[in-house]
């Protein structure tokens, strides 16, 4: 369920210790050195990786992406959408004649990784750490693979944006609801990407008794009694707008429902943990301040 939800969140947009910054192990390279990549054909199988590659100035080398890669705008116009990573076949990958494939250990299965190795294509698989330091480390790793000198600028921007997050007098209790219509409502617990962003933005998760995601029930909603409901733009749209959110059973008995405190944000921005992480935290912090009035 946790893996499904992690991917599903990015689809609709689209746990934490400091690691030593180093390039990931070269999982599949035809040689022992990193080749020049000025004209390499790149496949990116993760939305955050696609953002990083693009921000480093290599968007024009991306020939195909996964379904979670929704930013920069227009990426699907210039790169083929291969769909859900778990459904992508080796044949579909090789049809794009890739010279470099970037993915995360959460997304790319060991079986498909091995097939890519056998096809003699350079594939780099990165571990994710949903923290500011982890995100900066990931940017550095990708820059190393691409032989790009732009990592420091992106890392500095994250730090600068995070400095714009103001301490709140009262931490709002925030409940993240993932929706795909009224029939699919999930609540985000601890140690999810959204949970980490809520913390960075100065709020606190209204749910502390479980990790990952569970189906939303009226009883759990009332017990959590959030001050604010946080959702993806796409999730709110799937419910017919804010009025549809307020019709969720149990919402009316919470502080958020009574005061109509609902925050909507782009999913890829909110949960991506890419170059825009600082921007996401600062934006959410601003929305917390607005809702406190």
PDB file of C-alpha atoms in Angstrom:
ATOM      1  CA  UNK A   1       0.000   0.000   0.000  1.00  0.00           C
ATOM      2  CA  UNK A   2       2.791   2.398   0.907  1.00  0.00           C
ATOM      3  CA  UNK A   3       4.586   1.911  -2.406  1.00  0.00           C
ATOM      4  CA  UNK A   4       1.290   2.264  -4.288  1.00  0.00           C
ATOM      5  CA  UNK A   5       0.470   5.486  -2.518  1.00  0.00           C
ATOM      6  CA  UNK A   6       3.925   6.980  -3.026  1.00  0.00           C
ATOM      7  CA  UNK A   7       3.575   6.471  -6.781  1.00  0.00           C
ATOM      8  CA  UNK A   8      -0.111   7.456  -6.874  1.00  0.00           C
ATOM      9  CA  UNK A   9       0.590  10.770  -5.166  1.00  0.00           C
ATOM     10  CA  UNK A  10       3.090  11.695  -7.802  1.00  0.00           C
ATOM     11  CA  UNK A  11       0.758  10.533 -10.586  1.00  0.00           C
ATOM     12  CA  UNK A  12      -1.885  13.004  -9.534  1.00  0.00           C
ATOM     13  CA  UNK A  13       0.460  15.834  -9.064  1.00  0.00           C
ATOM     14  CA  UNK A  14       2.567  14.514 -10.887  1.00  0.00           C
ATOM     15  CA  UNK A  15      12.112   8.305   5.667  1.00  0.00           C
ATOM     16  CA  UNK A  16      15.402  10.492   7.385  1.00  0.00           C
ATOM     17  CA  UNK A  17      19.036  10.734   8.315  1.00  0.00           C
ATOM     18  CA  UNK A  18      21.763  12.785   6.702  1.00  0.00           C
ATOM     19  CA  UNK A  19      23.733  10.869   4.180  1.00  0.00           C
ATOM     20  CA  UNK A  20      27.195  11.530   3.016  1.00  0.00           C
ATOM     21  CA  UNK A  21      27.045  13.279  -0.327  1.00  0.00           C
ATOM     22  CA  UNK A  22      28.422  11.000  -2.945  1.00  0.00           C
ATOM     23  CA  UNK A  23      27.520   9.777  -6.389  1.00  0.00           C
ATOM     24  CA  UNK A  24      25.375   6.634  -6.376  1.00  0.00           C
ATOM     25  CA  UNK A  25      26.912   3.330  -7.230  1.00  0.00           C
ATOM     26  CA  UNK A  26      27.162   2.889 -10.972  1.00  0.00           C
ATOM     27  CA  UNK A  27      24.599   0.144 -11.301  1.00  0.00           C
ATOM     28  CA  UNK A  28      25.014  -0.421 -14.981  1.00  0.00           C
ATOM     29  CA  UNK A  29      27.752   1.108 -17.013  1.00  0.00           C
ATOM     30  CA  UNK A  30      29.315  -0.294 -20.116  1.00  0.00           C
ATOM     31  CA  UNK A  31      32.581   1.231 -18.972  1.00  0.00           C
ATOM     32  CA  UNK A  32      34.061   2.169 -15.598  1.00  0.00           C
ATOM     33  CA  UNK A  33      33.974   5.882 -16.359  1.00  0.00           C
ATOM     34  CA  UNK A  34      31.158   8.326 -16.893  1.00  0.00           C
ATOM     35  CA  UNK A  35      30.952   9.193 -20.545  1.00  0.00           C
ATOM     36  CA  UNK A  36      30.353  12.647 -21.868  1.00  0.00           C
ATOM     37  CA  UNK A  37      26.643  13.345 -21.945  1.00  0.00           C
ATOM     38  CA  UNK A  38      26.235  16.369 -24.190  1.00  0.00           C
ATOM     39  CA  UNK A  39      24.207  14.406 -26.714  1.00  0.00           C
ATOM     40  CA  UNK A  40      23.161  11.367 -24.674  1.00  0.00           C
ATOM     41  CA  UNK A  41      19.571  10.190 -24.943  1.00  0.00           C
ATOM     42  CA  UNK A  42      18.165  10.191 -21.414  1.00  0.00           C
ATOM     43  CA  UNK A  43      15.123   8.447 -19.958  1.00  0.00           C
ATOM     44  CA  UNK A  44      13.950   9.738 -16.583  1.00  0.00           C
ATOM     45  CA  UNK A  45      11.676   7.466 -14.556  1.00  0.00           C
ATOM     46  CA  UNK A  46      10.831   9.791 -11.666  1.00  0.00           C
ATOM     47  CA  UNK A  47       9.242  13.219 -11.513  1.00  0.00           C
ATOM     48  CA  UNK A  48      11.834  14.731  -9.175  1.00  0.00           C
ATOM     49  CA  UNK A  49      14.680  13.389 -11.313  1.00  0.00           C
ATOM     50  CA  UNK A  50      13.084  14.890 -14.399  1.00  0.00           C
ATOM     51  CA  UNK A  51      12.927  18.266 -12.640  1.00  0.00           C
ATOM     52  CA  UNK A  52      16.556  18.024 -11.585  1.00  0.00           C
ATOM     53  CA  UNK A  53      17.789  16.995 -15.033  1.00  0.00           C
ATOM     54  CA  UNK A  54      15.872  19.878 -16.561  1.00  0.00           C
ATOM     55  CA  UNK A  55      17.011  22.426 -13.975  1.00  0.00           C
ATOM     56  CA  UNK A  56      20.614  21.394 -14.630  1.00  0.00           C
ATOM     57  CA  UNK A  57      20.146  22.306 -18.291  1.00  0.00           C
ATOM     58  CA  UNK A  58      19.701  18.869 -19.843  1.00  0.00           C
ATOM     59  CA  UNK A  59      15.992  18.849 -20.621  1.00  0.00           C
ATOM     60  CA  UNK A  60      16.663  18.689 -24.335  1.00  0.00           C
ATOM     61  CA  UNK A  61      18.358  15.322 -23.828  1.00  0.00           C
ATOM     62  CA  UNK A  62      15.311  13.708 -22.212  1.00  0.00           C
ATOM     63  CA  UNK A  63      13.623  11.479 -24.769  1.00  0.00           C
ATOM     64  CA  UNK A  64      11.158   9.684 -22.495  1.00  0.00           C
ATOM     65  CA  UNK A  65       9.720   9.962 -18.985  1.00  0.00           C
ATOM     66  CA  UNK A  66       7.372   8.169 -16.609  1.00  0.00           C
ATOM     67  CA  UNK A  67       3.844   9.284 -15.789  1.00  0.00           C
ATOM     68  CA  UNK A  68       4.926  11.193 -12.654  1.00  0.00           C
ATOM     69  CA  UNK A  69       7.096  13.567 -14.687  1.00  0.00           C
ATOM     70  CA  UNK A  70       4.777  16.554 -15.079  1.00  0.00           C
ATOM     71  CA  UNK A  71       7.239  19.416 -14.598  1.00  0.00           C
ATOM     72  CA  UNK A  72       8.639  21.454 -16.290  1.00  0.00           C
ATOM     73  CA  UNK A  73       5.450  22.304 -18.141  1.00  0.00           C
ATOM     74  CA  UNK A  74       5.534  20.852 -21.604  1.00  0.00           C
ATOM     75  CA  UNK A  75       7.880  17.993 -20.756  1.00  0.00           C
ATOM     76  CA  UNK A  76       5.363  15.526 -22.173  1.00  0.00           C
ATOM     77  CA  UNK A  77       5.374  17.466 -25.433  1.00  0.00           C
ATOM     78  CA  UNK A  78       9.094  16.927 -25.968  1.00  0.00           C
ATOM     79  CA  UNK A  79       9.508  13.521 -24.288  1.00  0.00           C
ATOM     80  CA  UNK A  80       7.459  10.366 -24.671  1.00  0.00           C
ATOM     81  CA  UNK A  81       5.281   9.375 -21.715  1.00  0.00           C
ATOM     82  CA  UNK A  82       6.057   5.730 -20.982  1.00  0.00           C
ATOM     83  CA  UNK A  83       3.371   5.477 -18.288  1.00  0.00           C
ATOM     84  CA  UNK A  84       3.610   3.903 -14.857  1.00  0.00           C
ATOM     85  CA  UNK A  85       7.104   2.648 -14.025  1.00  0.00           C
ATOM     86  CA  UNK A  86       5.739  -0.643 -12.722  1.00  0.00           C
ATOM     87  CA  UNK A  87       4.134  -1.246 -16.106  1.00  0.00           C
ATOM     88  CA  UNK A  88       7.049  -0.260 -18.327  1.00  0.00           C
ATOM     89  CA  UNK A  89       8.661  -3.121 -20.222  1.00  0.00           C
ATOM     90  CA  UNK A  90      12.273  -3.430 -21.288  1.00  0.00           C
ATOM     91  CA  UNK A  91      11.064  -3.363 -24.878  1.00  0.00           C
ATOM     92  CA  UNK A  92       9.390   0.026 -24.355  1.00  0.00           C
ATOM     93  CA  UNK A  93      12.567   1.413 -22.842  1.00  0.00           C
ATOM     94  CA  UNK A  94      14.866   0.096 -25.549  1.00  0.00           C
ATOM     95  CA  UNK A  95      12.551   1.378 -28.277  1.00  0.00           C
ATOM     96  CA  UNK A  96      13.638   4.899 -27.278  1.00  0.00           C
ATOM     97  CA  UNK A  97      17.310   4.011 -27.846  1.00  0.00           C
ATOM     98  CA  UNK A  98      18.416   5.364 -24.447  1.00  0.00           C
ATOM     99  CA  UNK A  99      22.045   5.888 -23.536  1.00  0.00           C
ATOM    100  CA  UNK A 100      21.305   6.788 -19.903  1.00  0.00           C
ATOM    101  CA  UNK A 101      18.370   5.862 -17.665  1.00  0.00           C
ATOM    102  CA  UNK A 102      17.822   7.559 -14.307  1.00  0.00           C
ATOM    103  CA  UNK A 103      15.422   6.129 -11.714  1.00  0.00           C
ATOM    104  CA  UNK A 104      14.912   5.703  -7.973  1.00  0.00           C
ATOM    105  CA  UNK A 105      15.085   2.530  -5.924  1.00  0.00           C
ATOM    106  CA  UNK A 106      11.435   3.085  -4.953  1.00  0.00           C
ATOM    107  CA  UNK A 107      10.303   3.019  -8.560  1.00  0.00           C
ATOM    108  CA  UNK A 108      12.516   0.746 -10.620  1.00  0.00           C
ATOM    109  CA  UNK A 109      12.218  -2.958  -9.843  1.00  0.00           C
ATOM    110  CA  UNK A 110      15.384  -5.078  -9.489  1.00  0.00           C
ATOM    111  CA  UNK A 111      14.135  -7.265 -12.326  1.00  0.00           C
ATOM    112  CA  UNK A 112      13.854  -4.393 -14.784  1.00  0.00           C
ATOM    113  CA  UNK A 113      17.155  -2.969 -13.600  1.00  0.00           C
ATOM    114  CA  UNK A 114      18.842  -6.267 -14.398  1.00  0.00           C
ATOM    115  CA  UNK A 115      17.309  -6.348 -17.866  1.00  0.00           C
ATOM    116  CA  UNK A 116      18.628  -2.850 -18.545  1.00  0.00           C
ATOM    117  CA  UNK A 117      22.072  -4.000 -17.452  1.00  0.00           C
ATOM    118  CA  UNK A 118      21.911  -6.905 -19.845  1.00  0.00           C
ATOM    119  CA  UNK A 119      20.994  -4.459 -22.617  1.00  0.00           C
ATOM    120  CA  UNK A 120      24.283  -2.618 -21.917  1.00  0.00           C
ATOM    121  CA  UNK A 121      22.575   0.685 -21.130  1.00  0.00           C
ATOM    122  CA  UNK A 122      23.898   2.973 -18.418  1.00  0.00           C
ATOM    123  CA  UNK A 123      21.327   3.074 -15.612  1.00  0.00           C
ATOM    124  CA  UNK A 124      21.656   4.990 -12.341  1.00  0.00           C
ATOM    125  CA  UNK A 125      19.346   4.161  -9.445  1.00  0.00           C
ATOM    126  CA  UNK A 126      19.129   6.674  -6.596  1.00  0.00           C
ATOM    127  CA  UNK A 127      17.888   6.267  -3.041  1.00  0.00           C
ATOM    128  CA  UNK A 128      15.512   8.971  -1.781  1.00  0.00           C
ATOM    129  CA  UNK A 129      15.740  10.798   1.544  1.00  0.00           C
ATOM    130  CA  UNK A 130      12.776  13.111   2.062  1.00  0.00           C
ATOM    131  CA  UNK A 131      14.623  15.937   3.803  1.00  0.00           C
ATOM    132  CA  UNK A 132      16.149  19.173   2.584  1.00  0.00           C
ATOM    133  CA  UNK A 133      19.635  17.699   2.931  1.00  0.00           C
ATOM    134  CA  UNK A 134      18.554  14.531   1.163  1.00  0.00           C
ATOM    135  CA  UNK A 135      17.145  16.532  -1.711  1.00  0.00           C
ATOM    136  CA  UNK A 136      20.314  18.586  -2.063  1.00  0.00           C
ATOM    137  CA  UNK A 137      22.325  15.388  -2.020  1.00  0.00           C
ATOM    138  CA  UNK A 138      20.181  13.938  -4.802  1.00  0.00           C
ATOM    139  CA  UNK A 139      20.742  17.044  -6.894  1.00  0.00           C
ATOM    140  CA  UNK A 140      24.484  16.658  -6.376  1.00  0.00           C
ATOM    141  CA  UNK A 141      24.381  13.006  -7.379  1.00  0.00           C
ATOM    142  CA  UNK A 142      22.478  13.683 -10.578  1.00  0.00           C
ATOM    143  CA  UNK A 143      24.803  16.571 -11.427  1.00  0.00           C
ATOM    144  CA  UNK A 144      27.784  14.241 -11.009  1.00  0.00           C
ATOM    145  CA  UNK A 145      26.289  11.727 -13.425  1.00  0.00           C
ATOM    146  CA  UNK A 146      25.517  14.466 -15.940  1.00  0.00           C
ATOM    147  CA  UNK A 147      28.861  16.181 -15.382  1.00  0.00           C
ATOM    148  CA  UNK A 148      26.970  19.375 -14.690  1.00  0.00           C
ATOM    149  CA  UNK A 149      28.270  22.320 -12.677  1.00  0.00           C
ATOM    150  CA  UNK A 150      24.818  23.646 -11.801  1.00  0.00           C
ATOM    151  CA  UNK A 151      24.133  21.711  -8.607  1.00  0.00           C
ATOM    152  CA  UNK A 152      25.329  24.387  -6.165  1.00  0.00           C
ATOM    153  CA  UNK A 153      22.960  26.990  -7.561  1.00  0.00           C
ATOM    154  CA  UNK A 154      19.961  24.678  -7.133  1.00  0.00           C
ATOM    155  CA  UNK A 155      21.065  23.658  -3.653  1.00  0.00           C
ATOM    156  CA  UNK A 156      21.564  27.286  -2.619  1.00  0.00           C
ATOM    157  CA  UNK A 157      18.090  28.175  -3.875  1.00  0.00           C
ATOM    158  CA  UNK A 158      16.536  25.505  -1.657  1.00  0.00           C
ATOM    159  CA  UNK A 159      18.353  26.976   1.343  1.00  0.00           C
ATOM    160  CA  UNK A 160      17.354  30.521   0.395  1.00  0.00           C
ATOM    161  CA  UNK A 161      13.702  29.597  -0.058  1.00  0.00           C
ATOM    162  CA  UNK A 162      13.608  27.733   3.245  1.00  0.00           C
ATOM    163  CA  UNK A 163      14.856  30.880   4.986  1.00  0.00           C
ATOM    164  CA  UNK A 164      11.588  32.452   3.893  1.00  0.00           C
ATOM    165  CA  UNK A 165       9.594  30.053   6.046  1.00  0.00           C
ATOM    166  CA  UNK A 166       8.374  32.014   9.062  1.00  0.00           C
ATOM    167  CA  UNK A 167       7.861  30.482  12.479  1.00  0.00           C
ATOM    168  CA  UNK A 168       4.170  30.355  13.291  1.00  0.00           C
ATOM    169  CA  UNK A 169       2.784  31.439  16.638  1.00  0.00           C
ATOM    170  CA  UNK A 170       0.568  28.367  16.685  1.00  0.00           C
ATOM    171  CA  UNK A 171       1.389  25.225  14.721  1.00  0.00           C
ATOM    172  CA  UNK A 172      -1.685  24.230  12.734  1.00  0.00           C
ATOM    173  CA  UNK A 173      -2.763  20.598  12.837  1.00  0.00           C
ATOM    174  CA  UNK A 174      -2.807  19.591   9.199  1.00  0.00           C
ATOM    175  CA  UNK A 175      -4.528  16.578   7.676  1.00  0.00           C
ATOM    176  CA  UNK A 176      -3.471  15.578   4.183  1.00  0.00           C
ATOM    177  CA  UNK A 177      -6.186  13.810   2.229  1.00  0.00           C
ATOM    178  CA  UNK A 178      -5.371  12.084  -1.030  1.00  0.00           C
ATOM    179  CA  UNK A 179      -8.410  11.810  -3.265  1.00  0.00           C
ATOM    180  CA  UNK A 180      -9.262  10.254  -6.569  1.00  0.00           C
ATOM    181  CA  UNK A 181     -12.945  10.917  -6.419  1.00  0.00           C
ATOM    182  CA  UNK A 182     -15.224  10.232  -3.459  1.00  0.00           C
ATOM    183  CA  UNK A 183     -14.550   6.505  -3.759  1.00  0.00           C
ATOM    184  CA  UNK A 184     -10.813   6.808  -3.084  1.00  0.00           C
ATOM    185  CA  UNK A 185      -9.943   8.837  -0.009  1.00  0.00           C
ATOM    186  CA  UNK A 186      -6.709   8.185   1.846  1.00  0.00           C
ATOM    187  CA  UNK A 187      -5.161  10.003   4.783  1.00  0.00           C
ATOM    188  CA  UNK A 188      -1.430  10.633   5.058  1.00  0.00           C
ATOM    189  CA  UNK A 189       0.300   9.500   8.223  1.00  0.00           C
ATOM    190  CA  UNK A 190       3.854   9.976   9.426  1.00  0.00           C
ATOM    191  CA  UNK A 191       6.994   9.715   7.302  1.00  0.00           C
ATOM    192  CA  UNK A 192       5.405  10.488   3.970  1.00  0.00           C
ATOM    193  CA  UNK A 193       6.764  13.192   1.652  1.00  0.00           C
ATOM    194  CA  UNK A 194       3.781  15.433   2.431  1.00  0.00           C
ATOM    195  CA  UNK A 195       4.261  14.883   6.179  1.00  0.00           C
ATOM    196  CA  UNK A 196       7.853  16.111   5.811  1.00  0.00           C
ATOM    197  CA  UNK A 197       6.797  19.190   3.840  1.00  0.00           C
ATOM    198  CA  UNK A 198       4.138  20.051   6.422  1.00  0.00           C
ATOM    199  CA  UNK A 199       6.876  19.976   9.060  1.00  0.00           C
ATOM    200  CA  UNK A 200       9.245  22.108   6.958  1.00  0.00           C
ATOM    201  CA  UNK A 201       6.433  24.628   6.474  1.00  0.00           C
ATOM    202  CA  UNK A 202       5.835  25.010  10.208  1.00  0.00           C
ATOM    203  CA  UNK A 203       2.780  22.818  10.647  1.00  0.00           C
ATOM    204  CA  UNK A 204       2.266  19.459  12.287  1.00  0.00           C
ATOM    205  CA  UNK A 205       0.559  16.364  10.985  1.00  0.00           C
ATOM    206  CA  UNK A 206      -2.814  15.787  12.613  1.00  0.00           C
ATOM    207  CA  UNK A 207      -2.182  12.040  12.310  1.00  0.00           C
ATOM    208  CA  UNK A 208       0.583  10.585  14.480  1.00  0.00           C
ATOM    209  CA  UNK A 209      -0.524   7.019  15.210  1.00  0.00           C
ATOM    210  CA  UNK A 210       0.459   5.388  11.911  1.00  0.00           C
ATOM    211  CA  UNK A 211       2.842   5.763   8.975  1.00  0.00           C
ATOM    212  CA  UNK A 212       2.222   5.979   5.256  1.00  0.00           C
ATOM    213  CA  UNK A 213      -1.412   6.003   4.131  1.00  0.00           C
ATOM    214  CA  UNK A 214      -4.691   4.492   5.275  1.00  0.00           C
ATOM    215  CA  UNK A 215      -8.270   4.765   4.047  1.00  0.00           C
ATOM    216  CA  UNK A 216     -10.029   7.784   5.489  1.00  0.00           C
ATOM    217  CA  UNK A 217     -12.885   7.038   7.871  1.00  0.00           C
ATOM    218  CA  UNK A 218     -15.265   9.517   9.537  1.00  0.00           C
ATOM    219  CA  UNK A 219     -14.142   8.277  12.952  1.00  0.00           C
ATOM    220  CA  UNK A 220     -10.442   8.862  12.179  1.00  0.00           C
ATOM    221  CA  UNK A 221     -11.230  12.261  10.707  1.00  0.00           C
ATOM    222  CA  UNK A 222     -13.114  13.396  13.794  1.00  0.00           C
ATOM    223  CA  UNK A 223     -10.448  12.009  16.105  1.00  0.00           C
ATOM    224  CA  UNK A 224      -7.677  13.844  14.198  1.00  0.00           C
ATOM    225  CA  UNK A 225      -9.730  17.078  14.296  1.00  0.00           C
ATOM    226  CA  UNK A 226      -7.403  19.026  11.988  1.00  0.00           C
ATOM    227  CA  UNK A 227      -7.265  22.798  11.834  1.00  0.00           C
ATOM    228  CA  UNK A 228      -6.509  22.595   8.117  1.00  0.00           C
ATOM    229  CA  UNK A 229      -7.240  20.116   5.338  1.00  0.00           C
ATOM    230  CA  UNK A 230      -4.433  19.869   2.771  1.00  0.00           C
ATOM    231  CA  UNK A 231      -4.997  18.336  -0.648  1.00  0.00           C
ATOM    232  CA  UNK A 232      -3.606  18.267  -4.151  1.00  0.00           C
ATOM    233  CA  UNK A 233      -5.341  20.500  -6.679  1.00  0.00           C
ATOM    234  CA  UNK A 234      -6.227  17.393  -8.653  1.00  0.00           C
ATOM    235  CA  UNK A 235      -7.720  15.731  -5.579  1.00  0.00           C
ATOM    236  CA  UNK A 236     -10.043  18.634  -4.892  1.00  0.00           C
ATOM    237  CA  UNK A 237     -11.032  18.728  -8.535  1.00  0.00           C
ATOM    238  CA  UNK A 238     -11.885  15.019  -8.412  1.00  0.00           C
ATOM    239  CA  UNK A 239     -14.400  15.816  -5.660  1.00  0.00           C
ATOM    240  CA  UNK A 240     -16.012  18.641  -7.563  1.00  0.00           C
ATOM    241  CA  UNK A 241     -14.260  21.475  -5.779  1.00  0.00           C
ATOM    242  CA  UNK A 242     -14.124  22.751  -2.209  1.00  0.00           C
ATOM    243  CA  UNK A 243     -17.810  22.093  -1.632  1.00  0.00           C
ATOM    244  CA  UNK A 244     -17.191  18.447  -2.454  1.00  0.00           C
ATOM    245  CA  UNK A 245     -14.447  18.313   0.174  1.00  0.00           C
ATOM    246  CA  UNK A 246     -16.787  19.770   2.773  1.00  0.00           C
ATOM    247  CA  UNK A 247     -19.252  16.969   2.032  1.00  0.00           C
ATOM    248  CA  UNK A 248     -16.794  14.251   3.132  1.00  0.00           C
ATOM    249  CA  UNK A 249     -18.441  12.487   6.047  1.00  0.00           C
ATOM    250  CA  UNK A 250     -17.036  13.747   9.331  1.00  0.00           C
ATOM    251  CA  UNK A 251     -15.442  16.918   7.920  1.00  0.00           C
ATOM    252  CA  UNK A 252     -18.203  19.093   9.325  1.00  0.00           C
ATOM    253  CA  UNK A 253     -17.300  18.032  12.870  1.00  0.00           C
ATOM    254  CA  UNK A 254     -13.658  19.123  12.590  1.00  0.00           C
ATOM    255  CA  UNK A 255     -12.197  22.574  13.125  1.00  0.00           C
ATOM    256  CA  UNK A 256     -11.108  22.611   9.492  1.00  0.00           C
ATOM    257  CA  UNK A 257     -14.595  21.814   8.275  1.00  0.00           C
ATOM    258  CA  UNK A 258     -16.355  24.244  10.577  1.00  0.00           C
ATOM    259  CA  UNK A 259     -14.041  27.059   9.500  1.00  0.00           C
ATOM    260  CA  UNK A 260     -13.742  25.912   5.880  1.00  0.00           C
ATOM    261  CA  UNK A 261      -9.954  25.826   6.083  1.00  0.00           C
ATOM    262  CA  UNK A 262      -8.865  23.935   2.978  1.00  0.00           C
ATOM    263  CA  UNK A 263      -5.506  24.314   1.248  1.00  0.00           C
ATOM    264  CA  UNK A 264      -4.887  23.100  -2.298  1.00  0.00           C
ATOM    265  CA  UNK A 265      -1.463  22.821  -3.918  1.00  0.00           C
ATOM    266  CA  UNK A 266       0.036  21.292  -7.016  1.00  0.00           C
ATOM    267  CA  UNK A 267       0.999  17.715  -6.223  1.00  0.00           C
ATOM    268  CA  UNK A 268       4.368  17.681  -7.963  1.00  0.00           C
ATOM    269  CA  UNK A 269       5.384  20.858  -6.137  1.00  0.00           C
ATOM    270  CA  UNK A 270       4.090  19.784  -2.734  1.00  0.00           C
ATOM    271  CA  UNK A 271       5.423  16.228  -2.633  1.00  0.00           C
ATOM    272  CA  UNK A 272       8.136  16.114  -5.290  1.00  0.00           C
ATOM    273  CA  UNK A 273      11.212  16.863  -3.121  1.00  0.00           C
ATOM    274  CA  UNK A 274      13.078  18.187  -6.093  1.00  0.00           C
ATOM    275  CA  UNK A 275      14.688  21.570  -6.849  1.00  0.00           C
ATOM    276  CA  UNK A 276      11.474  23.368  -5.836  1.00  0.00           C
ATOM    277  CA  UNK A 277      11.395  21.944  -2.296  1.00  0.00           C
ATOM    278  CA  UNK A 278      12.150  25.271  -0.622  1.00  0.00           C
ATOM    279  CA  UNK A 279       9.544  26.975  -2.760  1.00  0.00           C
ATOM    280  CA  UNK A 280       6.984  24.342  -1.763  1.00  0.00           C
ATOM    281  CA  UNK A 281       7.668  24.763   1.959  1.00  0.00           C
ATOM    282  CA  UNK A 282       7.587  28.565   1.743  1.00  0.00           C
ATOM    283  CA  UNK A 283       4.355  28.518  -0.246  1.00  0.00           C
ATOM    284  CA  UNK A 284       2.675  26.168   2.208  1.00  0.00           C
ATOM    285  CA  UNK A 285       3.933  28.272   5.104  1.00  0.00           C
ATOM    286  CA  UNK A 286       2.296  31.308   3.523  1.00  0.00           C
ATOM    287  CA  UNK A 287      -0.983  29.448   3.159  1.00  0.00           C
ATOM    288  CA  UNK A 288      -0.821  28.416   6.826  1.00  0.00           C
ATOM    289  CA  UNK A 289      -0.459  32.087   7.764  1.00  0.00           C
ATOM    290  CA  UNK A 290      -3.421  33.053   5.587  1.00  0.00           C
ATOM    291  CA  UNK A 291      -5.610  30.358   7.140  1.00  0.00           C
ATOM    292  CA  UNK A 292      -4.663  31.478  10.654  1.00  0.00           C
ATOM    293  CA  UNK A 293      -6.437  34.806  10.117  1.00  0.00           C
TER     294      UNK A 293
END
